[in-house]
Amino acid sequence: MQTLRGSLPSLNALAVFEASARRLSFSRAAEDLAITQSAVSHGIRQLEASLGLDLFIRHHRRLELSPEGERLYAAVATSLSAIAQAVDDITGRSAAQREIVIGVSTSMAAHWLLPRFASFRAAFPAIPLRIQTVERDADPGEDGIDVVIRLGDGKWPDHDTIPLWEEHVHAVASPAYLAAYGPLNDAADLSRCQLIHYEDALRRRATWGEWFAALGLPAPGPARSLRVTDHTVALQAAMDGQGVTLGWRPIIDDLIRAGRLADAFSRHLDTGRRFYIVTIRGATLRRPLSLFCDWLAGQAAAVKGW
């Protein structure tokens, strides 16, 4: 009778496959596993040879999972997560020692997540949490990150997603600035203002040009402008009365309620995209991470209009 051990690839081979499938990159998998890229490539070739099929479709400069690879990855990711959870449970590390790392933008961390952090601590005092600010849309599993809040279409292969808010982009300024330069009813009114441009080379974010075009408004003529590469800086400049910037709900919600910012226009841009909680497929079998994601989704569901 064939044993289970004899019918399965080695755990090491499956770990190399899991990292390669999750990152869709042999070089990034090598970084995760602290081995060489050639060792990863060799391991994958051996695994494919032993199974008699191709697990990856190799394109120029990119990888894609084959249908067989997709099926195997779903099983391996779920199984490895279950093993990790079992080890945590039997060693007593499930809640007290395993840190959860969430990757978010600086503005999301400062203006939405941190103000709600106390409620998570009160509900789950034994679960360690680290907020890691990222300068681009990081992947779960990258740099030790367990979960991210990401803006997009929700189509990220081999990841689990929980939809949060739709993307609403508002023109905002300080109440004092609007008192001095308002009311702002059209593009001509905005031409009297300084526009604060948030320019991010590493993330896809709406710009002033897209905002005007989507609302069917002519772009204002030459106007004074301030350009920054961090959304937190853009919001701070607006709060300091230096002009009008674009703000994303729910990041700006608390600032508006506190009277530090105000909506400059009655209209806003809806892009059709959403913010999502994103984890590696099967990762939420780890109970502390599941509890955190459920808490995060609950906090998002509590967001209400102004």
PDB file of C-alpha atoms in Angstrom:
ATOM      1  CA  MET A   1       0.000   0.000   0.000  1.00  0.00           C
ATOM      2  CA  GLN A   2       1.343   3.409  -0.929  1.00  0.00           C
ATOM      3  CA  THR A   3       1.858   5.639   2.089  1.00  0.00           C
ATOM      4  CA  LEU A   4       0.891   9.297   2.255  1.00  0.00           C
ATOM      5  CA  ARG A   5       4.560  10.162   2.677  1.00  0.00           C
ATOM      6  CA  GLY A   6       5.449   8.332  -0.504  1.00  0.00           C
ATOM      7  CA  SER A   7       2.733  10.026  -2.585  1.00  0.00           C
ATOM      8  CA  LEU A   8       3.537  13.631  -1.623  1.00  0.00           C
ATOM      9  CA  PRO A   9       6.369  15.954  -2.635  1.00  0.00           C
ATOM     10  CA  SER A  10       8.681  16.973   0.195  1.00  0.00           C
ATOM     11  CA  LEU A  11       7.622  19.758   2.536  1.00  0.00           C
ATOM     12  CA  ASN A  12      10.639  21.761   1.359  1.00  0.00           C
ATOM     13  CA  ALA A  13       9.514  21.457  -2.282  1.00  0.00           C
ATOM     14  CA  LEU A  14       6.014  22.558  -1.359  1.00  0.00           C
ATOM     15  CA  ALA A  15       7.354  25.533   0.596  1.00  0.00           C
ATOM     16  CA  VAL A  16       9.415  26.621  -2.434  1.00  0.00           C
ATOM     17  CA  PHE A  17       6.350  26.206  -4.653  1.00  0.00           C
ATOM     18  CA  GLU A  18       4.102  28.152  -2.237  1.00  0.00           C
ATOM     19  CA  ALA A  19       6.486  31.118  -2.107  1.00  0.00           C
ATOM     20  CA  SER A  20       6.931  31.117  -5.900  1.00  0.00           C
ATOM     21  CA  ALA A  21       3.189  30.891  -6.554  1.00  0.00           C
ATOM     22  CA  ARG A  22       2.358  33.558  -3.985  1.00  0.00           C
ATOM     23  CA  ARG A  23       4.927  36.030  -5.307  1.00  0.00           C
ATOM     24  CA  LEU A  24       4.762  34.902  -8.987  1.00  0.00           C
ATOM     25  CA  SER A  25       8.476  35.521  -9.028  1.00  0.00           C
ATOM     26  CA  PHE A  26      11.365  33.128  -8.396  1.00  0.00           C
ATOM     27  CA  SER A  27      13.618  35.991  -7.287  1.00  0.00           C
ATOM     28  CA  ARG A  28      11.112  37.296  -4.740  1.00  0.00           C
ATOM     29  CA  ALA A  29      10.442  33.767  -3.523  1.00  0.00           C
ATOM     30  CA  ALA A  30      14.170  33.379  -2.990  1.00  0.00           C
ATOM     31  CA  GLU A  31      14.191  36.554  -0.891  1.00  0.00           C
ATOM     32  CA  ASP A  32      11.326  35.247   1.244  1.00  0.00           C
ATOM     33  CA  LEU A  33      13.024  31.898   1.784  1.00  0.00           C
ATOM     34  CA  ALA A  34      16.555  33.304   2.207  1.00  0.00           C
ATOM     35  CA  ILE A  35      17.956  31.049  -0.524  1.00  0.00           C
ATOM     36  CA  THR A  36      19.299  31.718  -4.014  1.00  0.00           C
ATOM     37  CA  GLN A  37      17.117  32.230  -7.061  1.00  0.00           C
ATOM     38  CA  SER A  38      18.836  29.302  -8.765  1.00  0.00           C
ATOM     39  CA  ALA A  39      17.867  27.071  -5.832  1.00  0.00           C
ATOM     40  CA  VAL A  40      14.240  28.130  -6.243  1.00  0.00           C
ATOM     41  CA  SER A  41      14.285  27.551 -10.004  1.00  0.00           C
ATOM     42  CA  HIS A  42      15.931  24.152  -9.533  1.00  0.00           C
ATOM     43  CA  GLY A  43      13.393  23.186  -6.877  1.00  0.00           C
ATOM     44  CA  ILE A  44      10.469  24.113  -9.103  1.00  0.00           C
ATOM     45  CA  ARG A  45      11.909  22.195 -12.059  1.00  0.00           C
ATOM     46  CA  GLN A  46      12.361  19.124  -9.868  1.00  0.00           C
ATOM     47  CA  LEU A  47       8.809  19.396  -8.532  1.00  0.00           C
ATOM     48  CA  GLU A  48       7.366  19.778 -12.038  1.00  0.00           C
ATOM     49  CA  ALA A  49       9.420  16.798 -13.250  1.00  0.00           C
ATOM     50  CA  SER A  50       8.253  14.625 -10.359  1.00  0.00           C
ATOM     51  CA  LEU A  51       4.612  15.519 -11.030  1.00  0.00           C
ATOM     52  CA  GLY A  52       4.943  15.277 -14.791  1.00  0.00           C
ATOM     53  CA  LEU A  53       3.309  18.644 -15.492  1.00  0.00           C
ATOM     54  CA  ASP A  54       4.016  22.365 -15.658  1.00  0.00           C
ATOM     55  CA  LEU A  55       2.938  24.336 -12.606  1.00  0.00           C
ATOM     56  CA  PHE A  56       3.874  27.707 -14.131  1.00  0.00           C
ATOM     57  CA  ILE A  57       3.401  29.363 -17.496  1.00  0.00           C
ATOM     58  CA  ARG A  58       6.629  31.232 -18.139  1.00  0.00           C
ATOM     59  CA  HIS A  59       6.291  34.544 -19.983  1.00  0.00           C
ATOM     60  CA  HIS A  60       8.957  37.089 -20.715  1.00  0.00           C
ATOM     61  CA  ARG A  61       9.765  38.645 -17.326  1.00  0.00           C
ATOM     62  CA  ARG A  62       6.692  37.274 -15.579  1.00  0.00           C
ATOM     63  CA  LEU A  63       5.167  34.064 -14.284  1.00  0.00           C
ATOM     64  CA  GLU A  64       1.604  32.798 -14.342  1.00  0.00           C
ATOM     65  CA  LEU A  65       0.197  29.743 -12.620  1.00  0.00           C
ATOM     66  CA  SER A  66      -1.045  26.981 -14.904  1.00  0.00           C
ATOM     67  CA  PRO A  67      -4.496  25.522 -14.145  1.00  0.00           C
ATOM     68  CA  GLU A  68      -2.747  22.647 -12.350  1.00  0.00           C
ATOM     69  CA  GLY A  69      -0.561  25.131 -10.488  1.00  0.00           C
ATOM     70  CA  GLU A  70      -3.619  27.122  -9.411  1.00  0.00           C
ATOM     71  CA  ARG A  71      -5.229  23.989  -7.994  1.00  0.00           C
ATOM     72  CA  LEU A  72      -2.075  22.886  -6.178  1.00  0.00           C
ATOM     73  CA  TYR A  73      -1.414  26.366  -4.786  1.00  0.00           C
ATOM     74  CA  ALA A  74      -4.905  26.624  -3.316  1.00  0.00           C
ATOM     75  CA  ALA A  75      -4.369  23.319  -1.501  1.00  0.00           C
ATOM     76  CA  VAL A  76      -0.794  24.034  -0.396  1.00  0.00           C
ATOM     77  CA  ALA A  77      -1.496  27.564   0.882  1.00  0.00           C
ATOM     78  CA  THR A  78      -4.483  26.351   2.893  1.00  0.00           C
ATOM     79  CA  SER A  79      -2.573  23.367   4.266  1.00  0.00           C
ATOM     80  CA  LEU A  80       0.529  25.322   5.284  1.00  0.00           C
ATOM     81  CA  SER A  81      -1.628  27.928   7.004  1.00  0.00           C
ATOM     82  CA  ALA A  82      -3.445  25.162   8.874  1.00  0.00           C
ATOM     83  CA  ILE A  83      -0.117  23.635   9.927  1.00  0.00           C
ATOM     84  CA  ALA A  84       1.121  27.016  11.148  1.00  0.00           C
ATOM     85  CA  GLN A  85      -2.086  27.509  13.115  1.00  0.00           C
ATOM     86  CA  ALA A  86      -1.782  24.048  14.677  1.00  0.00           C
ATOM     87  CA  VAL A  87       1.812  24.729  15.708  1.00  0.00           C
ATOM     88  CA  ASP A  88       0.733  28.027  17.247  1.00  0.00           C
ATOM     89  CA  ASP A  89      -2.099  26.346  19.111  1.00  0.00           C
ATOM     90  CA  ILE A  90      -0.079  23.474  20.591  1.00  0.00           C
ATOM     91  CA  THR A  91       2.831  25.725  21.580  1.00  0.00           C
ATOM     92  CA  GLY A  92       0.576  28.394  23.075  1.00  0.00           C
ATOM     93  CA  ARG A  93       1.712  31.088  20.643  1.00  0.00           C
ATOM     94  CA  SER A  94      -1.607  31.545  18.841  1.00  0.00           C
ATOM     95  CA  ALA A  95      -2.576  34.815  20.504  1.00  0.00           C
ATOM     96  CA  ALA A  96       0.168  35.736  22.919  1.00  0.00           C
ATOM     97  CA  GLN A  97       3.286  35.626  20.726  1.00  0.00           C
ATOM     98  CA  ARG A  98       2.437  35.827  17.028  1.00  0.00           C
ATOM     99  CA  GLU A  99       2.527  39.426  15.847  1.00  0.00           C
ATOM    100  CA  ILE A 100       0.124  40.578  13.138  1.00  0.00           C
ATOM    101  CA  VAL A 101       1.653  43.030  10.678  1.00  0.00           C
ATOM    102  CA  ILE A 102      -0.654  45.293   8.668  1.00  0.00           C
ATOM    103  CA  GLY A 103       0.700  47.269   5.734  1.00  0.00           C
ATOM    104  CA  VAL A 104      -1.039  50.592   5.077  1.00  0.00           C
ATOM    105  CA  SER A 105      -0.272  54.017   3.683  1.00  0.00           C
ATOM    106  CA  THR A 106       0.852  56.708   6.100  1.00  0.00           C
ATOM    107  CA  SER A 107      -2.349  58.705   5.681  1.00  0.00           C
ATOM    108  CA  MET A 108      -4.555  55.644   6.223  1.00  0.00           C
ATOM    109  CA  ALA A 109      -2.570  54.739   9.344  1.00  0.00           C
ATOM    110  CA  ALA A 110      -2.529  58.239  10.814  1.00  0.00           C
ATOM    111  CA  HIS A 111      -6.051  59.412  10.020  1.00  0.00           C
ATOM    112  CA  TRP A 112      -8.170  56.250  10.078  1.00  0.00           C
ATOM    113  CA  LEU A 113      -6.509  53.192  11.627  1.00  0.00           C
ATOM    114  CA  LEU A 114      -4.714  54.688  14.629  1.00  0.00           C
ATOM    115  CA  PRO A 115      -7.771  56.561  15.961  1.00  0.00           C
ATOM    116  CA  ARG A 116      -9.548  53.179  16.134  1.00  0.00           C
ATOM    117  CA  PHE A 117      -6.627  51.193  17.468  1.00  0.00           C
ATOM    118  CA  ALA A 118      -7.669  51.471  21.117  1.00  0.00           C
ATOM    119  CA  SER A 119     -10.857  49.516  20.451  1.00  0.00           C
ATOM    120  CA  PHE A 120      -8.843  46.615  19.019  1.00  0.00           C
ATOM    121  CA  ARG A 121      -6.528  46.640  22.026  1.00  0.00           C
ATOM    122  CA  ALA A 122      -9.525  46.621  24.359  1.00  0.00           C
ATOM    123  CA  ALA A 123     -11.159  43.702  22.541  1.00  0.00           C
ATOM    124  CA  PHE A 124      -8.008  41.624  21.939  1.00  0.00           C
ATOM    125  CA  PRO A 125      -5.314  42.670  24.443  1.00  0.00           C
ATOM    126  CA  ALA A 126      -3.275  39.488  23.899  1.00  0.00           C
ATOM    127  CA  ILE A 127      -2.823  39.881  20.124  1.00  0.00           C
ATOM    128  CA  PRO A 128       0.323  41.864  19.219  1.00  0.00           C
ATOM    129  CA  LEU A 129      -0.145  44.193  16.228  1.00  0.00           C
ATOM    130  CA  ARG A 130       2.391  46.155  14.219  1.00  0.00           C
ATOM    131  CA  ILE A 131       1.350  48.900  11.803  1.00  0.00           C
ATOM    132  CA  GLN A 132       3.857  49.073   8.967  1.00  0.00           C
ATOM    133  CA  THR A 133       3.525  52.084   6.702  1.00  0.00           C
ATOM    134  CA  VAL A 134       4.361  51.361   3.081  1.00  0.00           C
ATOM    135  CA  GLU A 135       5.263  53.677   0.229  1.00  0.00           C
ATOM    136  CA  ARG A 136       3.634  51.501  -2.429  1.00  0.00           C
ATOM    137  CA  ASP A 137       0.961  48.832  -2.694  1.00  0.00           C
ATOM    138  CA  ALA A 138       2.764  46.009  -0.891  1.00  0.00           C
ATOM    139  CA  ASP A 139       1.750  42.360  -1.189  1.00  0.00           C
ATOM    140  CA  PRO A 140       0.785  40.256   1.834  1.00  0.00           C
ATOM    141  CA  GLY A 141       3.774  38.053   2.618  1.00  0.00           C
ATOM    142  CA  GLU A 142       6.205  40.765   1.554  1.00  0.00           C
ATOM    143  CA  ASP A 143       8.515  42.095   4.278  1.00  0.00           C
ATOM    144  CA  GLY A 144       6.645  40.068   6.879  1.00  0.00           C
ATOM    145  CA  ILE A 145       3.309  41.765   6.150  1.00  0.00           C
ATOM    146  CA  ASP A 146       0.243  39.637   6.943  1.00  0.00           C
ATOM    147  CA  VAL A 147      -2.553  41.885   5.692  1.00  0.00           C
ATOM    148  CA  VAL A 148      -2.873  45.096   3.684  1.00  0.00           C
ATOM    149  CA  ILE A 149      -5.569  47.650   2.942  1.00  0.00           C
ATOM    150  CA  ARG A 150      -5.397  48.168  -0.812  1.00  0.00           C
ATOM    151  CA  LEU A 151      -7.248  50.278  -3.341  1.00  0.00           C
ATOM    152  CA  GLY A 152      -8.141  48.631  -6.626  1.00  0.00           C
ATOM    153  CA  ASP A 153     -10.523  46.326  -8.458  1.00  0.00           C
ATOM    154  CA  GLY A 154     -10.225  43.399  -6.037  1.00  0.00           C
ATOM    155  CA  LYS A 155      -8.732  41.095  -8.667  1.00  0.00           C
ATOM    156  CA  TRP A 156      -5.535  39.832  -7.073  1.00  0.00           C
ATOM    157  CA  PRO A 157      -4.928  36.153  -7.903  1.00  0.00           C
ATOM    158  CA  ASP A 158      -4.226  33.809  -5.007  1.00  0.00           C
ATOM    159  CA  HIS A 159      -5.340  36.323  -2.394  1.00  0.00           C
ATOM    160  CA  ASP A 160      -8.430  36.543  -0.227  1.00  0.00           C
ATOM    161  CA  THR A 161     -10.183  39.915  -0.211  1.00  0.00           C
ATOM    162  CA  ILE A 162     -12.843  41.589   1.912  1.00  0.00           C
ATOM    163  CA  PRO A 163     -14.434  44.676   0.295  1.00  0.00           C
ATOM    164  CA  LEU A 164     -14.477  47.817   2.411  1.00  0.00           C
ATOM    165  CA  TRP A 165     -15.431  51.238   1.001  1.00  0.00           C
ATOM    166  CA  GLU A 166     -15.964  52.502  -2.508  1.00  0.00           C
ATOM    167  CA  GLU A 167     -13.428  55.091  -3.620  1.00  0.00           C
ATOM    168  CA  HIS A 168     -14.829  58.613  -3.180  1.00  0.00           C
ATOM    169  CA  VAL A 169     -12.449  61.501  -3.895  1.00  0.00           C
ATOM    170  CA  HIS A 170     -13.331  64.934  -2.497  1.00  0.00           C
ATOM    171  CA  ALA A 171     -11.855  68.396  -2.885  1.00  0.00           C
ATOM    172  CA  VAL A 172     -11.102  69.603   0.644  1.00  0.00           C
ATOM    173  CA  ALA A 173      -9.588  72.634   2.349  1.00  0.00           C
ATOM    174  CA  SER A 174      -9.542  74.194   5.787  1.00  0.00           C
ATOM    175  CA  PRO A 175     -12.707  76.044   6.845  1.00  0.00           C
ATOM    176  CA  ALA A 176     -10.665  79.250   7.190  1.00  0.00           C
ATOM    177  CA  TYR A 177      -9.333  78.926   3.638  1.00  0.00           C
ATOM    178  CA  LEU A 178     -12.823  78.406   2.240  1.00  0.00           C
ATOM    179  CA  ALA A 179     -14.092  81.386   4.202  1.00  0.00           C
ATOM    180  CA  ALA A 180     -11.430  83.515   2.541  1.00  0.00           C
ATOM    181  CA  TYR A 181     -11.658  82.141  -1.009  1.00  0.00           C
ATOM    182  CA  GLY A 182     -15.116  80.589  -1.250  1.00  0.00           C
ATOM    183  CA  PRO A 183     -17.667  79.775  -2.195  1.00  0.00           C
ATOM    184  CA  LEU A 184     -16.173  77.379  -4.758  1.00  0.00           C
ATOM    185  CA  ASN A 185     -18.869  76.463  -7.266  1.00  0.00           C
ATOM    186  CA  ASP A 186     -16.952  75.830 -10.489  1.00  0.00           C
ATOM    187  CA  ALA A 187     -13.529  75.545 -12.093  1.00  0.00           C
ATOM    188  CA  ALA A 188     -13.260  79.316 -12.404  1.00  0.00           C
ATOM    189  CA  ASP A 189     -13.578  79.648  -8.637  1.00  0.00           C
ATOM    190  CA  LEU A 190     -10.807  77.112  -8.161  1.00  0.00           C
ATOM    191  CA  SER A 191      -8.507  79.097 -10.432  1.00  0.00           C
ATOM    192  CA  ARG A 192      -8.306  81.658  -7.608  1.00  0.00           C
ATOM    193  CA  CYS A 193      -7.035  78.982  -5.231  1.00  0.00           C
ATOM    194  CA  GLN A 194      -3.783  77.194  -4.762  1.00  0.00           C
ATOM    195  CA  LEU A 195      -4.226  73.563  -5.739  1.00  0.00           C
ATOM    196  CA  ILE A 196      -2.243  71.060  -3.701  1.00  0.00           C
ATOM    197  CA  HIS A 197      -1.250  68.176  -5.992  1.00  0.00           C
ATOM    198  CA  TYR A 198      -0.559  64.764  -4.471  1.00  0.00           C
ATOM    199  CA  GLU A 199       1.710  62.951  -6.927  1.00  0.00           C
ATOM    200  CA  ASP A 200       2.528  59.304  -6.204  1.00  0.00           C
ATOM    201  CA  ALA A 201       4.832  57.489  -8.606  1.00  0.00           C
ATOM    202  CA  LEU A 202       4.331  54.132  -6.855  1.00  0.00           C
ATOM    203  CA  ARG A 203       0.531  54.058  -6.447  1.00  0.00           C
ATOM    204  CA  ARG A 204      -2.318  54.609  -8.881  1.00  0.00           C
ATOM    205  CA  ARG A 205      -4.236  57.551  -7.432  1.00  0.00           C
ATOM    206  CA  ALA A 206      -6.652  60.076  -8.927  1.00  0.00           C
ATOM    207  CA  THR A 207      -5.204  63.448  -9.937  1.00  0.00           C
ATOM    208  CA  TRP A 208      -6.724  66.910 -10.192  1.00  0.00           C
ATOM    209  CA  GLY A 209      -6.863  66.504 -13.985  1.00  0.00           C
ATOM    210  CA  GLU A 210      -8.857  63.277 -13.663  1.00  0.00           C
ATOM    211  CA  TRP A 211     -11.092  64.809 -11.025  1.00  0.00           C
ATOM    212  CA  PHE A 212     -12.086  67.729 -13.280  1.00  0.00           C
ATOM    213  CA  ALA A 213     -12.511  65.497 -16.345  1.00  0.00           C
ATOM    214  CA  ALA A 214     -14.656  62.919 -14.533  1.00  0.00           C
ATOM    215  CA  LEU A 215     -16.971  65.623 -13.193  1.00  0.00           C
ATOM    216  CA  GLY A 216     -17.272  67.213 -16.626  1.00  0.00           C
ATOM    217  CA  LEU A 217     -15.632  70.418 -15.457  1.00  0.00           C
ATOM    218  CA  PRO A 218     -13.095  72.363 -17.484  1.00  0.00           C
ATOM    219  CA  ALA A 219      -9.668  72.351 -15.914  1.00  0.00           C
ATOM    220  CA  PRO A 220      -8.910  75.754 -14.415  1.00  0.00           C
ATOM    221  CA  GLY A 221      -6.432  78.035 -16.070  1.00  0.00           C
ATOM    222  CA  PRO A 222      -2.930  78.490 -14.723  1.00  0.00           C
ATOM    223  CA  ALA A 223      -3.163  78.586 -10.984  1.00  0.00           C
ATOM    224  CA  ARG A 224      -0.817  78.640  -8.093  1.00  0.00           C
ATOM    225  CA  SER A 225       0.065  75.123  -7.066  1.00  0.00           C
ATOM    226  CA  LEU A 226       1.934  73.088  -4.499  1.00  0.00           C
ATOM    227  CA  ARG A 227       3.154  69.603  -5.372  1.00  0.00           C
ATOM    228  CA  VAL A 228       3.853  66.917  -2.761  1.00  0.00           C
ATOM    229  CA  THR A 229       4.578  63.195  -2.923  1.00  0.00           C
ATOM    230  CA  ASP A 230       2.909  62.124   0.346  1.00  0.00           C
ATOM    231  CA  HIS A 231      -0.832  62.291   0.960  1.00  0.00           C
ATOM    232  CA  THR A 232      -0.330  63.009   4.662  1.00  0.00           C
ATOM    233  CA  VAL A 233       1.674  66.103   3.687  1.00  0.00           C
ATOM    234  CA  ALA A 234      -1.040  67.168   1.236  1.00  0.00           C
ATOM    235  CA  LEU A 235      -3.696  66.914   3.937  1.00  0.00           C
ATOM    236  CA  GLN A 236      -1.537  68.779   6.428  1.00  0.00           C
ATOM    237  CA  ALA A 237      -0.930  71.568   3.922  1.00  0.00           C
ATOM    238  CA  ALA A 238      -4.689  71.872   3.378  1.00  0.00           C
ATOM    239  CA  MET A 239      -5.336  71.932   7.132  1.00  0.00           C
ATOM    240  CA  ASP A 240      -2.727  74.676   7.438  1.00  0.00           C
ATOM    241  CA  GLY A 241      -4.692  76.815   4.989  1.00  0.00           C
ATOM    242  CA  GLN A 242      -2.313  76.492   2.051  1.00  0.00           C
ATOM    243  CA  GLY A 243      -4.894  75.506  -0.544  1.00  0.00           C
ATOM    244  CA  VAL A 244      -7.298  72.833  -1.777  1.00  0.00           C
ATOM    245  CA  THR A 245      -6.305  69.191  -2.122  1.00  0.00           C
ATOM    246  CA  LEU A 246      -7.922  65.875  -2.964  1.00  0.00           C
ATOM    247  CA  GLY A 247      -8.919  63.653  -0.061  1.00  0.00           C
ATOM    248  CA  TRP A 248     -10.133  60.082   0.068  1.00  0.00           C
ATOM    249  CA  ARG A 249     -12.938  58.830   2.236  1.00  0.00           C
ATOM    250  CA  PRO A 250     -12.738  57.491   4.881  1.00  0.00           C
ATOM    251  CA  ILE A 251      -9.262  58.949   5.491  1.00  0.00           C
ATOM    252  CA  ILE A 252     -10.690  62.481   5.663  1.00  0.00           C
ATOM    253  CA  ASP A 253     -13.851  61.659   7.642  1.00  0.00           C
ATOM    254  CA  ASP A 254     -12.508  62.314  11.133  1.00  0.00           C
ATOM    255  CA  LEU A 255     -10.700  65.461   9.976  1.00  0.00           C
ATOM    256  CA  ILE A 256     -13.961  66.868   8.622  1.00  0.00           C
ATOM    257  CA  ARG A 257     -15.893  65.954  11.761  1.00  0.00           C
ATOM    258  CA  ALA A 258     -13.202  67.661  13.844  1.00  0.00           C
ATOM    259  CA  GLY A 259     -13.516  70.842  11.764  1.00  0.00           C
ATOM    260  CA  ARG A 260      -9.946  70.666  10.476  1.00  0.00           C
ATOM    261  CA  LEU A 261     -11.067  70.169   6.863  1.00  0.00           C
ATOM    262  CA  ALA A 262     -14.266  70.909   4.968  1.00  0.00           C
ATOM    263  CA  ASP A 263     -15.708  69.810   1.651  1.00  0.00           C
ATOM    264  CA  ALA A 264     -14.857  72.482  -0.912  1.00  0.00           C
ATOM    265  CA  PHE A 265     -17.349  71.207  -3.517  1.00  0.00           C
ATOM    266  CA  SER A 266     -20.794  69.689  -3.319  1.00  0.00           C
ATOM    267  CA  ARG A 267     -19.738  67.096  -5.903  1.00  0.00           C
ATOM    268  CA  HIS A 268     -17.102  64.387  -5.635  1.00  0.00           C
ATOM    269  CA  LEU A 269     -15.473  61.751  -7.824  1.00  0.00           C
ATOM    270  CA  ASP A 270     -16.602  58.106  -7.671  1.00  0.00           C
ATOM    271  CA  THR A 271     -14.049  55.937  -9.479  1.00  0.00           C
ATOM    272  CA  GLY A 272     -15.758  52.541  -9.303  1.00  0.00           C
ATOM    273  CA  ARG A 273     -12.813  51.115  -7.375  1.00  0.00           C
ATOM    274  CA  ARG A 274     -12.846  50.021  -3.736  1.00  0.00           C
ATOM    275  CA  PHE A 275     -10.605  49.632  -0.745  1.00  0.00           C
ATOM    276  CA  TYR A 276     -10.088  46.002   0.270  1.00  0.00           C
ATOM    277  CA  ILE A 277      -8.600  43.962   3.071  1.00  0.00           C
ATOM    278  CA  VAL A 278      -6.147  41.644   1.303  1.00  0.00           C
ATOM    279  CA  THR A 279      -4.464  38.526   2.710  1.00  0.00           C
ATOM    280  CA  ILE A 280      -2.706  35.518   1.245  1.00  0.00           C
ATOM    281  CA  ARG A 281      -5.243  32.872   0.294  1.00  0.00           C
ATOM    282  CA  GLY A 282      -6.006  30.721   3.316  1.00  0.00           C
ATOM    283  CA  ALA A 283      -4.030  32.895   5.738  1.00  0.00           C
ATOM    284  CA  THR A 284      -7.075  33.770   7.826  1.00  0.00           C
ATOM    285  CA  LEU A 285      -7.185  30.174   9.039  1.00  0.00           C
ATOM    286  CA  ARG A 286      -4.745  31.600  11.549  1.00  0.00           C
ATOM    287  CA  ARG A 287      -7.235  32.698  14.187  1.00  0.00           C
ATOM    288  CA  PRO A 288      -5.576  35.922  15.421  1.00  0.00           C
ATOM    289  CA  LEU A 289      -5.390  37.201  11.830  1.00  0.00           C
ATOM    290  CA  SER A 290      -9.011  36.196  11.255  1.00  0.00           C
ATOM    291  CA  LEU A 291     -10.063  38.101  14.384  1.00  0.00           C
ATOM    292  CA  PHE A 292      -8.161  41.182  13.264  1.00  0.00           C
ATOM    293  CA  CYS A 293      -9.648  41.108   9.745  1.00  0.00           C
ATOM    294  CA  ASP A 294     -13.142  40.706  11.178  1.00  0.00           C
ATOM    295  CA  TRP A 295     -12.539  43.649  13.516  1.00  0.00           C
ATOM    296  CA  LEU A 296     -11.177  45.745  10.632  1.00  0.00           C
ATOM    297  CA  ALA A 297     -14.207  44.940   8.462  1.00  0.00           C
ATOM    298  CA  GLY A 298     -16.494  45.856  11.360  1.00  0.00           C
ATOM    299  CA  GLN A 299     -14.793  49.208  11.791  1.00  0.00           C
ATOM    300  CA  ALA A 300     -15.157  49.867   8.072  1.00  0.00           C
ATOM    301  CA  ALA A 301     -18.846  48.935   8.130  1.00  0.00           C
ATOM    302  CA  ALA A 302     -19.379  51.526  10.859  1.00  0.00           C
ATOM    303  CA  VAL A 303     -18.253  54.364   8.555  1.00  0.00           C
ATOM    304  CA  LYS A 304     -21.232  56.626   7.920  1.00  0.00           C
ATOM    305  CA  GLY A 305     -21.777  59.755   5.904  1.00  0.00           C
ATOM    306  CA  TRP A 306     -21.257  63.199   7.294  1.00  0.00           C
TER     307      TRP A 306
END
